[in-house]
JSON list of C-alpha atoms in Angstrom, two decimals:
[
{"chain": "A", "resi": 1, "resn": "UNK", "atom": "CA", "xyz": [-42.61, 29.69, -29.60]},
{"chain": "A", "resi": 2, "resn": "UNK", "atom": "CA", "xyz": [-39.11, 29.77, -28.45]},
{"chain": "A", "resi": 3, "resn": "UNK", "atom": "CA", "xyz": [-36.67, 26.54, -28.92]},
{"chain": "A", "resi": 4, "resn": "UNK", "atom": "CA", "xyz": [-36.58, 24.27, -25.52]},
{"chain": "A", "resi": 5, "resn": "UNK", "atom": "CA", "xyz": [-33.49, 24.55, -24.01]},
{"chain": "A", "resi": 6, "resn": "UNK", "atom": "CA", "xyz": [-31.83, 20.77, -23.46]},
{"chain": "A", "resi": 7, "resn": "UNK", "atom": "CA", "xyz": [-30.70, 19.69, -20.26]},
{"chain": "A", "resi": 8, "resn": "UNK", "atom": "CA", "xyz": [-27.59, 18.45, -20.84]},
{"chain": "A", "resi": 9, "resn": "UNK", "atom": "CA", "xyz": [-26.92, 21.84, -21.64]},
{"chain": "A", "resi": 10, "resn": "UNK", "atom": "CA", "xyz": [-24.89, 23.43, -25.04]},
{"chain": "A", "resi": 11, "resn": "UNK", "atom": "CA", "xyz": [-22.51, 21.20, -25.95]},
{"chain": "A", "resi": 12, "resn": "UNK", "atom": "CA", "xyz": [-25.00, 17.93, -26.64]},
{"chain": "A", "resi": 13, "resn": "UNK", "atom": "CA", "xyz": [-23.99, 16.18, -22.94]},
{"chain": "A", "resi": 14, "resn": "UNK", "atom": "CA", "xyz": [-22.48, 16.74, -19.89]},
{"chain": "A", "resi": 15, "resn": "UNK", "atom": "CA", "xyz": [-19.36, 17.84, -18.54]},
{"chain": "A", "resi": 16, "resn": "UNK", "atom": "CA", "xyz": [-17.37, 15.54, -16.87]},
{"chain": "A", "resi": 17, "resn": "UNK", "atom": "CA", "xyz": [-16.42, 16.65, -13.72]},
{"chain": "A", "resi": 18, "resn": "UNK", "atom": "CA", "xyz": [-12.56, 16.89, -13.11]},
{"chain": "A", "resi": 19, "resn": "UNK", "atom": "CA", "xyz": [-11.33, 14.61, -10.93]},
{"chain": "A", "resi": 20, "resn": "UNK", "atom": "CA", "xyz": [-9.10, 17.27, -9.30]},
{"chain": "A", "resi": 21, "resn": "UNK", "atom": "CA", "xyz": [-12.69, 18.98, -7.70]},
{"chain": "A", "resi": 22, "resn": "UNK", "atom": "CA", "xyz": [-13.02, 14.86, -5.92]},
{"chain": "A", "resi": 23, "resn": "UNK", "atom": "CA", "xyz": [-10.50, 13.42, -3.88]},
{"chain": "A", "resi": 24, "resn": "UNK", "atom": "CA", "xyz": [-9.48, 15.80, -2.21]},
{"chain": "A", "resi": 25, "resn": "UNK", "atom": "CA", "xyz": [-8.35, 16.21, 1.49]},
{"chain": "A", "resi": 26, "resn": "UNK", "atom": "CA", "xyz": [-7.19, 18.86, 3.14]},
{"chain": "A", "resi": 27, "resn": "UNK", "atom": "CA", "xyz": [-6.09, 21.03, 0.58]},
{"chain": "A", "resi": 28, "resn": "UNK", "atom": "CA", "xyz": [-4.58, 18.04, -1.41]},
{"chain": "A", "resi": 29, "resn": "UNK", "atom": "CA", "xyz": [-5.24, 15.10, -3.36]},
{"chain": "A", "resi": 30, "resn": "UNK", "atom": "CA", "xyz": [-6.34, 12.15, -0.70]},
{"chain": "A", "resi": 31, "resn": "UNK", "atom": "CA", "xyz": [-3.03, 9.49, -0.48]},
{"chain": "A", "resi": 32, "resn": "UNK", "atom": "CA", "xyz": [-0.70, 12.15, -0.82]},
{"chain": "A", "resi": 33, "resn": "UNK", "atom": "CA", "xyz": [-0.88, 13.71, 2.98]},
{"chain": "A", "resi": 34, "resn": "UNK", "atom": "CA", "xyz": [-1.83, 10.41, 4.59]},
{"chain": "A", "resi": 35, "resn": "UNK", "atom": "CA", "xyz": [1.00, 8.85, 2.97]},
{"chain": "A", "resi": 36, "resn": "UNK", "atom": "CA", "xyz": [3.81, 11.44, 4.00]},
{"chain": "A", "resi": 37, "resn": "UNK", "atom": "CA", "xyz": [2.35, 11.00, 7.62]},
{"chain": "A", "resi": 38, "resn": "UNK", "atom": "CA", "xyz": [3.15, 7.55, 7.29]},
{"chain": "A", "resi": 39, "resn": "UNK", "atom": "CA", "xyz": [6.32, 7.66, 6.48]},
{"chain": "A", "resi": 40, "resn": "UNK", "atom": "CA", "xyz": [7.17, 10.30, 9.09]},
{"chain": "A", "resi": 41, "resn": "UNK", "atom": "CA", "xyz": [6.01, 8.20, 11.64]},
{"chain": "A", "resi": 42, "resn": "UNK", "atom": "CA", "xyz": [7.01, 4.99, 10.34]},
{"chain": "A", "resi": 43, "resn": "UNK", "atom": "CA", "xyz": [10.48, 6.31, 9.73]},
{"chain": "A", "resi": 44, "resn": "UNK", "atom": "CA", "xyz": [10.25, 7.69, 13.65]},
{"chain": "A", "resi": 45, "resn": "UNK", "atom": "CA", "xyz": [9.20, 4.11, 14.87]},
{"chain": "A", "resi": 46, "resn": "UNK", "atom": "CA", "xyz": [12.44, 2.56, 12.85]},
{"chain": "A", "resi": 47, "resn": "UNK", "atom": "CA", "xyz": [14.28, 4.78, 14.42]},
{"chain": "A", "resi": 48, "resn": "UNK", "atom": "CA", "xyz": [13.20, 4.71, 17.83]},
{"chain": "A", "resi": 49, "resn": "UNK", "atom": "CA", "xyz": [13.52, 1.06, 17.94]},
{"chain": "A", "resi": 50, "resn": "UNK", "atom": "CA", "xyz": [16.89, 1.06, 17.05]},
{"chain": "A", "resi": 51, "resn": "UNK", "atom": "CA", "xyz": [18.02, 3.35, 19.87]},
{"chain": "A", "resi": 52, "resn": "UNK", "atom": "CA", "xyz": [16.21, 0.96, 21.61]},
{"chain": "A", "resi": 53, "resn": "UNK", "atom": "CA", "xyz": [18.39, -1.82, 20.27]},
{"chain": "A", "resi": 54, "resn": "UNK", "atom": "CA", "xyz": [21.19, -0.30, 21.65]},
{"chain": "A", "resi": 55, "resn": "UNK", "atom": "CA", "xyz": [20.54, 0.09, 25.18]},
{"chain": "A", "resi": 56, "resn": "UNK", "atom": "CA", "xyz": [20.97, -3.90, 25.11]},
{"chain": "A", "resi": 57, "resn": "UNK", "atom": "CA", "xyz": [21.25, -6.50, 22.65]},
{"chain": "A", "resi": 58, "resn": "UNK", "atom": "CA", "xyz": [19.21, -8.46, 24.93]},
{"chain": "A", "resi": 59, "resn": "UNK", "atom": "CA", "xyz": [16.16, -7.14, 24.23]},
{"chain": "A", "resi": 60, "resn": "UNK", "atom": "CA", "xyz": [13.11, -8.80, 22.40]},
{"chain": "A", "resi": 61, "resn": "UNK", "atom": "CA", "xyz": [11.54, -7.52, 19.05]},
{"chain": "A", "resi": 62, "resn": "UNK", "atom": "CA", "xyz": [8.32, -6.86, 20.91]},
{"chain": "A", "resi": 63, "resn": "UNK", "atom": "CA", "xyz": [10.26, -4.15, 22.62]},
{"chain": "A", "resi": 64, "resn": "UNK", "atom": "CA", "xyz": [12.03, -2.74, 20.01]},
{"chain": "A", "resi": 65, "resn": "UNK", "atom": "CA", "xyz": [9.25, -2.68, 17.06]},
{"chain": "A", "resi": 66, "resn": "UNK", "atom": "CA", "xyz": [11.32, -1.57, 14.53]},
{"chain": "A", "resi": 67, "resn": "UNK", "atom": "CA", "xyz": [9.14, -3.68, 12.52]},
{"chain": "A", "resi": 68, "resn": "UNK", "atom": "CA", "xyz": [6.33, -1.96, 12.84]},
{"chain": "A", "resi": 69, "resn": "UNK", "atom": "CA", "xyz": [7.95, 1.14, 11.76]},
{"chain": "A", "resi": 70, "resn": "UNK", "atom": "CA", "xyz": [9.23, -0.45, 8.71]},
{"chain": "A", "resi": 71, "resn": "UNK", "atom": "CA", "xyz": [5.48, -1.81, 7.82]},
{"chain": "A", "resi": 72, "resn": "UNK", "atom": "CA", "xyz": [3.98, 1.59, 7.70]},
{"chain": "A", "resi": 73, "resn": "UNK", "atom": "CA", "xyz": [6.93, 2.61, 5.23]},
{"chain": "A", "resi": 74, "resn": "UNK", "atom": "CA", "xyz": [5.75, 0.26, 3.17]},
{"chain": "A", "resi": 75, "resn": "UNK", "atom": "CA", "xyz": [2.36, 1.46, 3.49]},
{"chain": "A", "resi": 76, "resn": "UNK", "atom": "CA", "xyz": [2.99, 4.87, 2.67]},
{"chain": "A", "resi": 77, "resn": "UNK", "atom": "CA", "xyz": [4.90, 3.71, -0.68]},
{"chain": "A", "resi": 78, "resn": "UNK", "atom": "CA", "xyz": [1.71, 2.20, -1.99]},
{"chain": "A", "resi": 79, "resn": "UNK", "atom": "CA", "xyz": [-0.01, 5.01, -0.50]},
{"chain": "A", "resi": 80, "resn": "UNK", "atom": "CA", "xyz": [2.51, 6.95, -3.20]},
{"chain": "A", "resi": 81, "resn": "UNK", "atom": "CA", "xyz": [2.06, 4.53, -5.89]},
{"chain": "A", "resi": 82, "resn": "UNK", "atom": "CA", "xyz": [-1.72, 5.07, -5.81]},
{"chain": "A", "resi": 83, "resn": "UNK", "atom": "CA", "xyz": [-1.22, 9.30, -5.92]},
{"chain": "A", "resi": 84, "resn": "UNK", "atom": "CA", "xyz": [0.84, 8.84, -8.78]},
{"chain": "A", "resi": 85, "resn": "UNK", "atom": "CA", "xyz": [-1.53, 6.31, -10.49]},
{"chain": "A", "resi": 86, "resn": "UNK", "atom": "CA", "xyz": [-5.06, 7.76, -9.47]},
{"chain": "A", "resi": 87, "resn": "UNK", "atom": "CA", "xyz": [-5.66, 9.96, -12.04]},
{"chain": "A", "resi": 88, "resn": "UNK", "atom": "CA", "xyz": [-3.83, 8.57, -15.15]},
{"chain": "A", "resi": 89, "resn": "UNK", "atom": "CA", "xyz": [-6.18, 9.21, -18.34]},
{"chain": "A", "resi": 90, "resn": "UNK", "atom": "CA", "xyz": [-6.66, 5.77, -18.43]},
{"chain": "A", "resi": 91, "resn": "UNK", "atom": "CA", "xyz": [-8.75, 4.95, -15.70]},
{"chain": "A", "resi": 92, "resn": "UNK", "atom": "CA", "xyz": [-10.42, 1.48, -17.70]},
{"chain": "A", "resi": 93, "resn": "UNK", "atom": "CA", "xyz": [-8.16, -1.24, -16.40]},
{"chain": "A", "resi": 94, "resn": "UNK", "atom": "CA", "xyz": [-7.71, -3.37, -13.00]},
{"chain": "A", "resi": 95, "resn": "UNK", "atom": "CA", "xyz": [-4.60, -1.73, -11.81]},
{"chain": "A", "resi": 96, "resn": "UNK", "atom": "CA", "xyz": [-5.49, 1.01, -10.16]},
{"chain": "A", "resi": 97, "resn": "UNK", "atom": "CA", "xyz": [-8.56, -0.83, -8.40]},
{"chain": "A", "resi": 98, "resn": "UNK", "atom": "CA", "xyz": [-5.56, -3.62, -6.82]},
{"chain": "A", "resi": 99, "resn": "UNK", "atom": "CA", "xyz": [-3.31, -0.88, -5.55]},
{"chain": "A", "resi": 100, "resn": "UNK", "atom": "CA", "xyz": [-6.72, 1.03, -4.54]},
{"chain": "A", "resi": 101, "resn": "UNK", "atom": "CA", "xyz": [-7.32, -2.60, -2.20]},
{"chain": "A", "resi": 102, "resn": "UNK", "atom": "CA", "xyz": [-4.16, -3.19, -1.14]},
{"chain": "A", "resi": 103, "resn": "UNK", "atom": "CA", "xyz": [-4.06, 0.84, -0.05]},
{"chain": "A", "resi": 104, "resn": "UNK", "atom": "CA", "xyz": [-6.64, -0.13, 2.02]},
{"chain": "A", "resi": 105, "resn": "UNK", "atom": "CA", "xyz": [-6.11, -3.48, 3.25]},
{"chain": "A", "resi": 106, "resn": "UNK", "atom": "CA", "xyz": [-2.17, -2.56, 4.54]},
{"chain": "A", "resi": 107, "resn": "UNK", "atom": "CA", "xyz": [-3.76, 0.56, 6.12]},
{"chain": "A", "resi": 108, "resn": "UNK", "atom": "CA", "xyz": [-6.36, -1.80, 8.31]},
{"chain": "A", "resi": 109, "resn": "UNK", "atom": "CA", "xyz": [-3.11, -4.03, 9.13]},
{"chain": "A", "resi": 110, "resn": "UNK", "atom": "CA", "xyz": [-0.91, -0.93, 9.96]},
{"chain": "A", "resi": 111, "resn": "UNK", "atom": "CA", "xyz": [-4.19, 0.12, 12.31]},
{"chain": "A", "resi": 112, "resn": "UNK", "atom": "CA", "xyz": [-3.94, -3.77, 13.99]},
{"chain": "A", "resi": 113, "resn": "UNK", "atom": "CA", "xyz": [-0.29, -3.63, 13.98]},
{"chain": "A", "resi": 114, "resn": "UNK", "atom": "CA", "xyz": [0.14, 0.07, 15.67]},
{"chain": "A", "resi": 115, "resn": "UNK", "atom": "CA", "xyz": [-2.51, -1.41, 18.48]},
{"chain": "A", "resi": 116, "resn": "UNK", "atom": "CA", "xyz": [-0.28, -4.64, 18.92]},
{"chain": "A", "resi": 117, "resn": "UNK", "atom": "CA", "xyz": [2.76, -2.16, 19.27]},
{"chain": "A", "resi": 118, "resn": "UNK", "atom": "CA", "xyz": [1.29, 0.15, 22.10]},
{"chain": "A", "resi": 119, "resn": "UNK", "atom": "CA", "xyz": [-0.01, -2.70, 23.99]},
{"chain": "A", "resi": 120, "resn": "UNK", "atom": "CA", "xyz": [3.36, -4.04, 23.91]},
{"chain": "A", "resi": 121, "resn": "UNK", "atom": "CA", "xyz": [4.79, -1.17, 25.22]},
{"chain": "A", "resi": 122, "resn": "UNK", "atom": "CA", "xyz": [2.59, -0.18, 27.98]},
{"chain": "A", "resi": 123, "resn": "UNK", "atom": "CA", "xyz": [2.93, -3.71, 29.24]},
{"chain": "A", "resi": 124, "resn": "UNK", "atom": "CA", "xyz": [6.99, -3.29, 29.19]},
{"chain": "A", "resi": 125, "resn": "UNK", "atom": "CA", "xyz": [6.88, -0.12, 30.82]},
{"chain": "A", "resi": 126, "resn": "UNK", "atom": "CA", "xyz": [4.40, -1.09, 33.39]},
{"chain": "A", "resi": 127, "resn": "UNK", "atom": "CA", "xyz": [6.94, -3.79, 33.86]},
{"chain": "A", "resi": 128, "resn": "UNK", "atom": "CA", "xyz": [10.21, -1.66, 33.95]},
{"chain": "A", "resi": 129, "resn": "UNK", "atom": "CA", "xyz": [8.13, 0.92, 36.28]},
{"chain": "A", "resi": 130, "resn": "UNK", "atom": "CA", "xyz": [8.26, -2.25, 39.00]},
{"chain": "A", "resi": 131, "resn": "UNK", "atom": "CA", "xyz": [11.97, -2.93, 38.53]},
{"chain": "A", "resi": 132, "resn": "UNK", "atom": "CA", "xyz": [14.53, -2.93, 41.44]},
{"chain": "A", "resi": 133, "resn": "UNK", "atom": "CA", "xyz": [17.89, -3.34, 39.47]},
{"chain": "A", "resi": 134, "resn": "UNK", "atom": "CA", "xyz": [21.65, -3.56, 40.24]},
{"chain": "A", "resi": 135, "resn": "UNK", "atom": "CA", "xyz": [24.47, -3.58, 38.48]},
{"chain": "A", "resi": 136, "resn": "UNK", "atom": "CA", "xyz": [26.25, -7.07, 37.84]},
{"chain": "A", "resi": 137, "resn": "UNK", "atom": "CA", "xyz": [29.77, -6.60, 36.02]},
{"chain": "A", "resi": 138, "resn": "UNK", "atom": "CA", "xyz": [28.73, -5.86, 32.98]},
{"chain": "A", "resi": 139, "resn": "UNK", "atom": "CA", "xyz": [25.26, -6.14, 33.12]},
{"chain": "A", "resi": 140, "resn": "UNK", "atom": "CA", "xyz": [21.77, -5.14, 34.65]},
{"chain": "A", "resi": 141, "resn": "UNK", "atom": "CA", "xyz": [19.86, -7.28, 36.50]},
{"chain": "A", "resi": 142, "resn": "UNK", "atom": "CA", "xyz": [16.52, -6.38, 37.74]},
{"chain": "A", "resi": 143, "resn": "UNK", "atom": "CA", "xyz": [13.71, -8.04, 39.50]},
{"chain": "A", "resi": 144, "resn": "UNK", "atom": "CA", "xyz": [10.14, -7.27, 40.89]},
{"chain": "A", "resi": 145, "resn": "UNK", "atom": "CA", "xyz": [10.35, -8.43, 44.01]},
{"chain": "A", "resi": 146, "resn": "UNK", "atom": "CA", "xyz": [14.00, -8.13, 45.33]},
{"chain": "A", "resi": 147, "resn": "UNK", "atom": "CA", "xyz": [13.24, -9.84, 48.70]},
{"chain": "A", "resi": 148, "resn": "UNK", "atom": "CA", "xyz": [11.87, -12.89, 46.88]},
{"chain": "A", "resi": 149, "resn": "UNK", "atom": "CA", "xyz": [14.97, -15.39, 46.11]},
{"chain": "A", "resi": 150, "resn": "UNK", "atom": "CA", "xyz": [12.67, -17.57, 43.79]},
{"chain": "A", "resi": 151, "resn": "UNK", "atom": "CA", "xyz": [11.83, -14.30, 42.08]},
{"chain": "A", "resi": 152, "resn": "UNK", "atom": "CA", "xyz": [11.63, -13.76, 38.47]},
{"chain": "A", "resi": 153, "resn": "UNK", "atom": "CA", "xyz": [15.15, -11.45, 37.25]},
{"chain": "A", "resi": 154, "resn": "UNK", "atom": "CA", "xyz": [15.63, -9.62, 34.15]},
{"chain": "A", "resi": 155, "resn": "UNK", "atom": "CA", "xyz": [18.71, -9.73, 32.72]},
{"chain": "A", "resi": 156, "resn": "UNK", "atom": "CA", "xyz": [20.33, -6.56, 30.72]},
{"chain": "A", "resi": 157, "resn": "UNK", "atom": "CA", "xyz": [23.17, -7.58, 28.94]},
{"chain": "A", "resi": 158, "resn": "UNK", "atom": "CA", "xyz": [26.02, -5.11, 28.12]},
{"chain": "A", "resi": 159, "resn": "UNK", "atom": "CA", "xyz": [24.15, -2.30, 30.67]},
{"chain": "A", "resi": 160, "resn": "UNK", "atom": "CA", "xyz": [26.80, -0.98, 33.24]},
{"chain": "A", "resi": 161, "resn": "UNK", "atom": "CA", "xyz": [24.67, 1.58, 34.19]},
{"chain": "A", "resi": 162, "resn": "UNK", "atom": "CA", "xyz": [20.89, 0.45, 35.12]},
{"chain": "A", "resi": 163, "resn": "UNK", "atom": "CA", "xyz": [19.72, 4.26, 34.37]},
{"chain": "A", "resi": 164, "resn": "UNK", "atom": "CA", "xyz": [19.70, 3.57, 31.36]},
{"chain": "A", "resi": 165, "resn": "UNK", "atom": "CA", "xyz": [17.22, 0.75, 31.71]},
{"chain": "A", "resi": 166, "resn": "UNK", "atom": "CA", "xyz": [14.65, 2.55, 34.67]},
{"chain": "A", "resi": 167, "resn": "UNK", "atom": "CA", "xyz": [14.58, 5.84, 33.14]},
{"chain": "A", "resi": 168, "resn": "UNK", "atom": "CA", "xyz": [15.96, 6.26, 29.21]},
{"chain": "A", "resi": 169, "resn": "UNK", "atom": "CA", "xyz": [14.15, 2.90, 27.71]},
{"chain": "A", "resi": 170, "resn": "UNK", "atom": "CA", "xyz": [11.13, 3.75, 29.82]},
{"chain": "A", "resi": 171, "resn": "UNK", "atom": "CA", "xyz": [11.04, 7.08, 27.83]},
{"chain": "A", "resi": 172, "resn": "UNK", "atom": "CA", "xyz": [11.41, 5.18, 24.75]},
{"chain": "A", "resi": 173, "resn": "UNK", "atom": "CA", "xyz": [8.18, 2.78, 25.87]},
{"chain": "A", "resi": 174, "resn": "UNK", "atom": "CA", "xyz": [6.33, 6.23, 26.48]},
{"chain": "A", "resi": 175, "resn": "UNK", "atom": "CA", "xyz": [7.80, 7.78, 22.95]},
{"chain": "A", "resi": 176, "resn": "UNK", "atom": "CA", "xyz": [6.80, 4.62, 21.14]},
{"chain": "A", "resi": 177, "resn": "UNK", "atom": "CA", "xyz": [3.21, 4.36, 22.47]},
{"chain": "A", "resi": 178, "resn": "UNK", "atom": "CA", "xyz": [2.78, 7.92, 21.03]},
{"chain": "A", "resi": 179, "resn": "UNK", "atom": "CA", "xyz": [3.87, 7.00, 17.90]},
{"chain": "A", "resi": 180, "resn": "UNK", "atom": "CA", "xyz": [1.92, 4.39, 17.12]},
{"chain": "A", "resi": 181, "resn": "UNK", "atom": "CA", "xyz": [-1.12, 5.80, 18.23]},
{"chain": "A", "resi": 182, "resn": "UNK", "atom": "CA", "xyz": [-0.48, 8.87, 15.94]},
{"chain": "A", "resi": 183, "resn": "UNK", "atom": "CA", "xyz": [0.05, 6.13, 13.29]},
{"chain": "A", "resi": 184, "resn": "UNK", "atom": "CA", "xyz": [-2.88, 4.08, 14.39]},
{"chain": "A", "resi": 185, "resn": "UNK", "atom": "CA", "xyz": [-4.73, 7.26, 13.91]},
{"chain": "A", "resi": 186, "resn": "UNK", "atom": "CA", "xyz": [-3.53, 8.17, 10.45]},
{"chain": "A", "resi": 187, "resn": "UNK", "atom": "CA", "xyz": [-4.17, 4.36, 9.00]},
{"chain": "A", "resi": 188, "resn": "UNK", "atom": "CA", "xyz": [-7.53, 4.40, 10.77]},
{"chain": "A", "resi": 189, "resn": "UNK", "atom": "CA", "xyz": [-8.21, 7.90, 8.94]},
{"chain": "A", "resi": 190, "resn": "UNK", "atom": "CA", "xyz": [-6.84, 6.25, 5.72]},
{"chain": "A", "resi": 191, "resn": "UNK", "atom": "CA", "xyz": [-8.63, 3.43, 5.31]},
{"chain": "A", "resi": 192, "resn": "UNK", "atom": "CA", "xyz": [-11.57, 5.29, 6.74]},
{"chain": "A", "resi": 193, "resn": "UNK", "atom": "CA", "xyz": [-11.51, 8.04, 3.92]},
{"chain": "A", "resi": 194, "resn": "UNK", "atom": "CA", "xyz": [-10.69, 5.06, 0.80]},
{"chain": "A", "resi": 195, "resn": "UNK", "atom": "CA", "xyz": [-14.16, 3.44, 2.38]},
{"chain": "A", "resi": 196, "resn": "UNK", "atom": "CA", "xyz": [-16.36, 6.44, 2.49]},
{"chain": "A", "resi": 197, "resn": "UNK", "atom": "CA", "xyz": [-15.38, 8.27, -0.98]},
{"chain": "A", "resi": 198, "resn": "UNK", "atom": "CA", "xyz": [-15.50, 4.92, -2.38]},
{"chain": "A", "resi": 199, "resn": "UNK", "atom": "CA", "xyz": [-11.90, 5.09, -3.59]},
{"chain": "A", "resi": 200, "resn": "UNK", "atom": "CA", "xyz": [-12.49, 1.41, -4.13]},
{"chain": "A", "resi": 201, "resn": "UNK", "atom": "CA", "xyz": [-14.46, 1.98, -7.09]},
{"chain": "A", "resi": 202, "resn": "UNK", "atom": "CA", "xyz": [-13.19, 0.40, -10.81]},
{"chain": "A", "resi": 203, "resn": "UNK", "atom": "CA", "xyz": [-14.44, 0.64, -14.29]},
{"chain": "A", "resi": 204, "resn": "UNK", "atom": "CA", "xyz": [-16.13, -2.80, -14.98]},
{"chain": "A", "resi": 205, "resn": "UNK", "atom": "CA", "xyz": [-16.68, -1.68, -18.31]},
{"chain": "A", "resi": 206, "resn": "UNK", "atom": "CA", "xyz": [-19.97, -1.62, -18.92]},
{"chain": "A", "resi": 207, "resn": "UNK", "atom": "CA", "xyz": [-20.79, 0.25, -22.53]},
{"chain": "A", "resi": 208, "resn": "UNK", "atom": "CA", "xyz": [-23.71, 2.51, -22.00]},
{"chain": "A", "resi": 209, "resn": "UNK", "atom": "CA", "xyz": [-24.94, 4.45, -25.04]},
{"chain": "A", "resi": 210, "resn": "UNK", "atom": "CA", "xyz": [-24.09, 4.82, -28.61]},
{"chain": "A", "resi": 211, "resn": "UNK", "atom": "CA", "xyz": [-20.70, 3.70, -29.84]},
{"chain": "A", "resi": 212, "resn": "UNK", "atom": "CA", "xyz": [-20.28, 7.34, -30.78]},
{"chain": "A", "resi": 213, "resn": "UNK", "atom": "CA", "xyz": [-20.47, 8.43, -27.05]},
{"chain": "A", "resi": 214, "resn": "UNK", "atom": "CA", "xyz": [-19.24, 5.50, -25.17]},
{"chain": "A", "resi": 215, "resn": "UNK", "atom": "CA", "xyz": [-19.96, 6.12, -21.44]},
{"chain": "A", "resi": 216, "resn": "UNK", "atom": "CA", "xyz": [-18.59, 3.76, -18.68]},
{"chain": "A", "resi": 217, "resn": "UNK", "atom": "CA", "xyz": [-20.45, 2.73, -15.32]},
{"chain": "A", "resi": 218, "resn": "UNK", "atom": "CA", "xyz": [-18.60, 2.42, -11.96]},
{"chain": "A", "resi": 219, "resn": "UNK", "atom": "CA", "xyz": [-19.44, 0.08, -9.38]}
]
């Protein structure tokens, strides 16, 4: 009669997987990629906006959402925190299952805020695509409807040359819309990835087993 072989194998139980063969995305471990993205494009959006700013100090923060930009940097820095974090040997405490939440819950509001931003924008350059300006001293006035005296004007402070108003910050509406969708994308794809591999997941510590072999359950 030959000895049964046990199922757990060898060495009296099983292997626990690495946690370098999970989490993985792309050739690299999951908030690492995402995160650069972020910053990338939230660095892009900052400085977009701020060009923006320039053109004329009279524009609103709607139209220059440096904000937004400056959000998703904050995003991606968690998004770092939690790489760094993620795979300490001890994986038995709360902390990692906050920044895990908050990973994911600033990634949904980067996704709400990127939408905000691009419907902003495509409103203001529909808008600007309408204008009839002139110059006005030292600033540009424009208007929809230039044979309408009641009409409502739009007033460019500091802009001696309206060019800069019907052509270079309509390129910025059209650069800005692109960014935030790419960064709409990547937060979408973020919080979308945390959901479905369950990165979520914490030790409740639950003891299953012998004291010997203490084995924790995740939830």
């Amino acid at each position: 009669m030959g000895s049964e072989k046990s199922p757990a194998g060898s060495g009296g139980g099983e292997k626990p997987a690495r946690p370098e063969d999970r989490h993985m995305c792309c050739g690299c471990r999951f908030p690492l990629l995402i995160a650069l993205l972020q910053l990338l494009l939230g660095i892009s959006t900052a400085v977009v906006a701020f060009l923006m700013a320039i053109i004329s100090p009279s524009l609103l923060a709607r139209e220059t959402p440096h904000w937004a930009g400056i959000i998703l940097c904050v995003v991606s820095v968690v998004g770092f925190i939690l790489y760094c974090i993620t795979y300490m040997p001890d994986e038995r405490t709360s902390v990692q299952f906050v920044i895990k939440l908050l990973y994911f819950l600033l990634c949904s509001v980067g996704l709400v805020i990127s939408i905000l931003v691009i419907a902003f924008q495509g409103h203001h350059y529909s808008l600007t695509n309408g204008f009839t300006c002139k110059e006005m001293g030292e600033d540009c006035v424009c208007t929809l409807e230039p044979e309408d005296p009641i009409a409502r004007t739009f007033t460019y402070a500091g802009v001696s040359d309206c060019s800069a108003v019907t052509s270079t910050l309509m390129l910025y509406y059209l650069l800005q819309m692109v960014l935030n969708l790419a960064q709409a994308i990547v937060c979408m794809l973020g919080a979308f990835i945390m959901w479905k591999h369950r990165y979520q997941v914490f030790f409740v510590g639950l003891q299953m087993g012998s004291p010997t072999s203490q084995h924790w359950q995740k939830v």
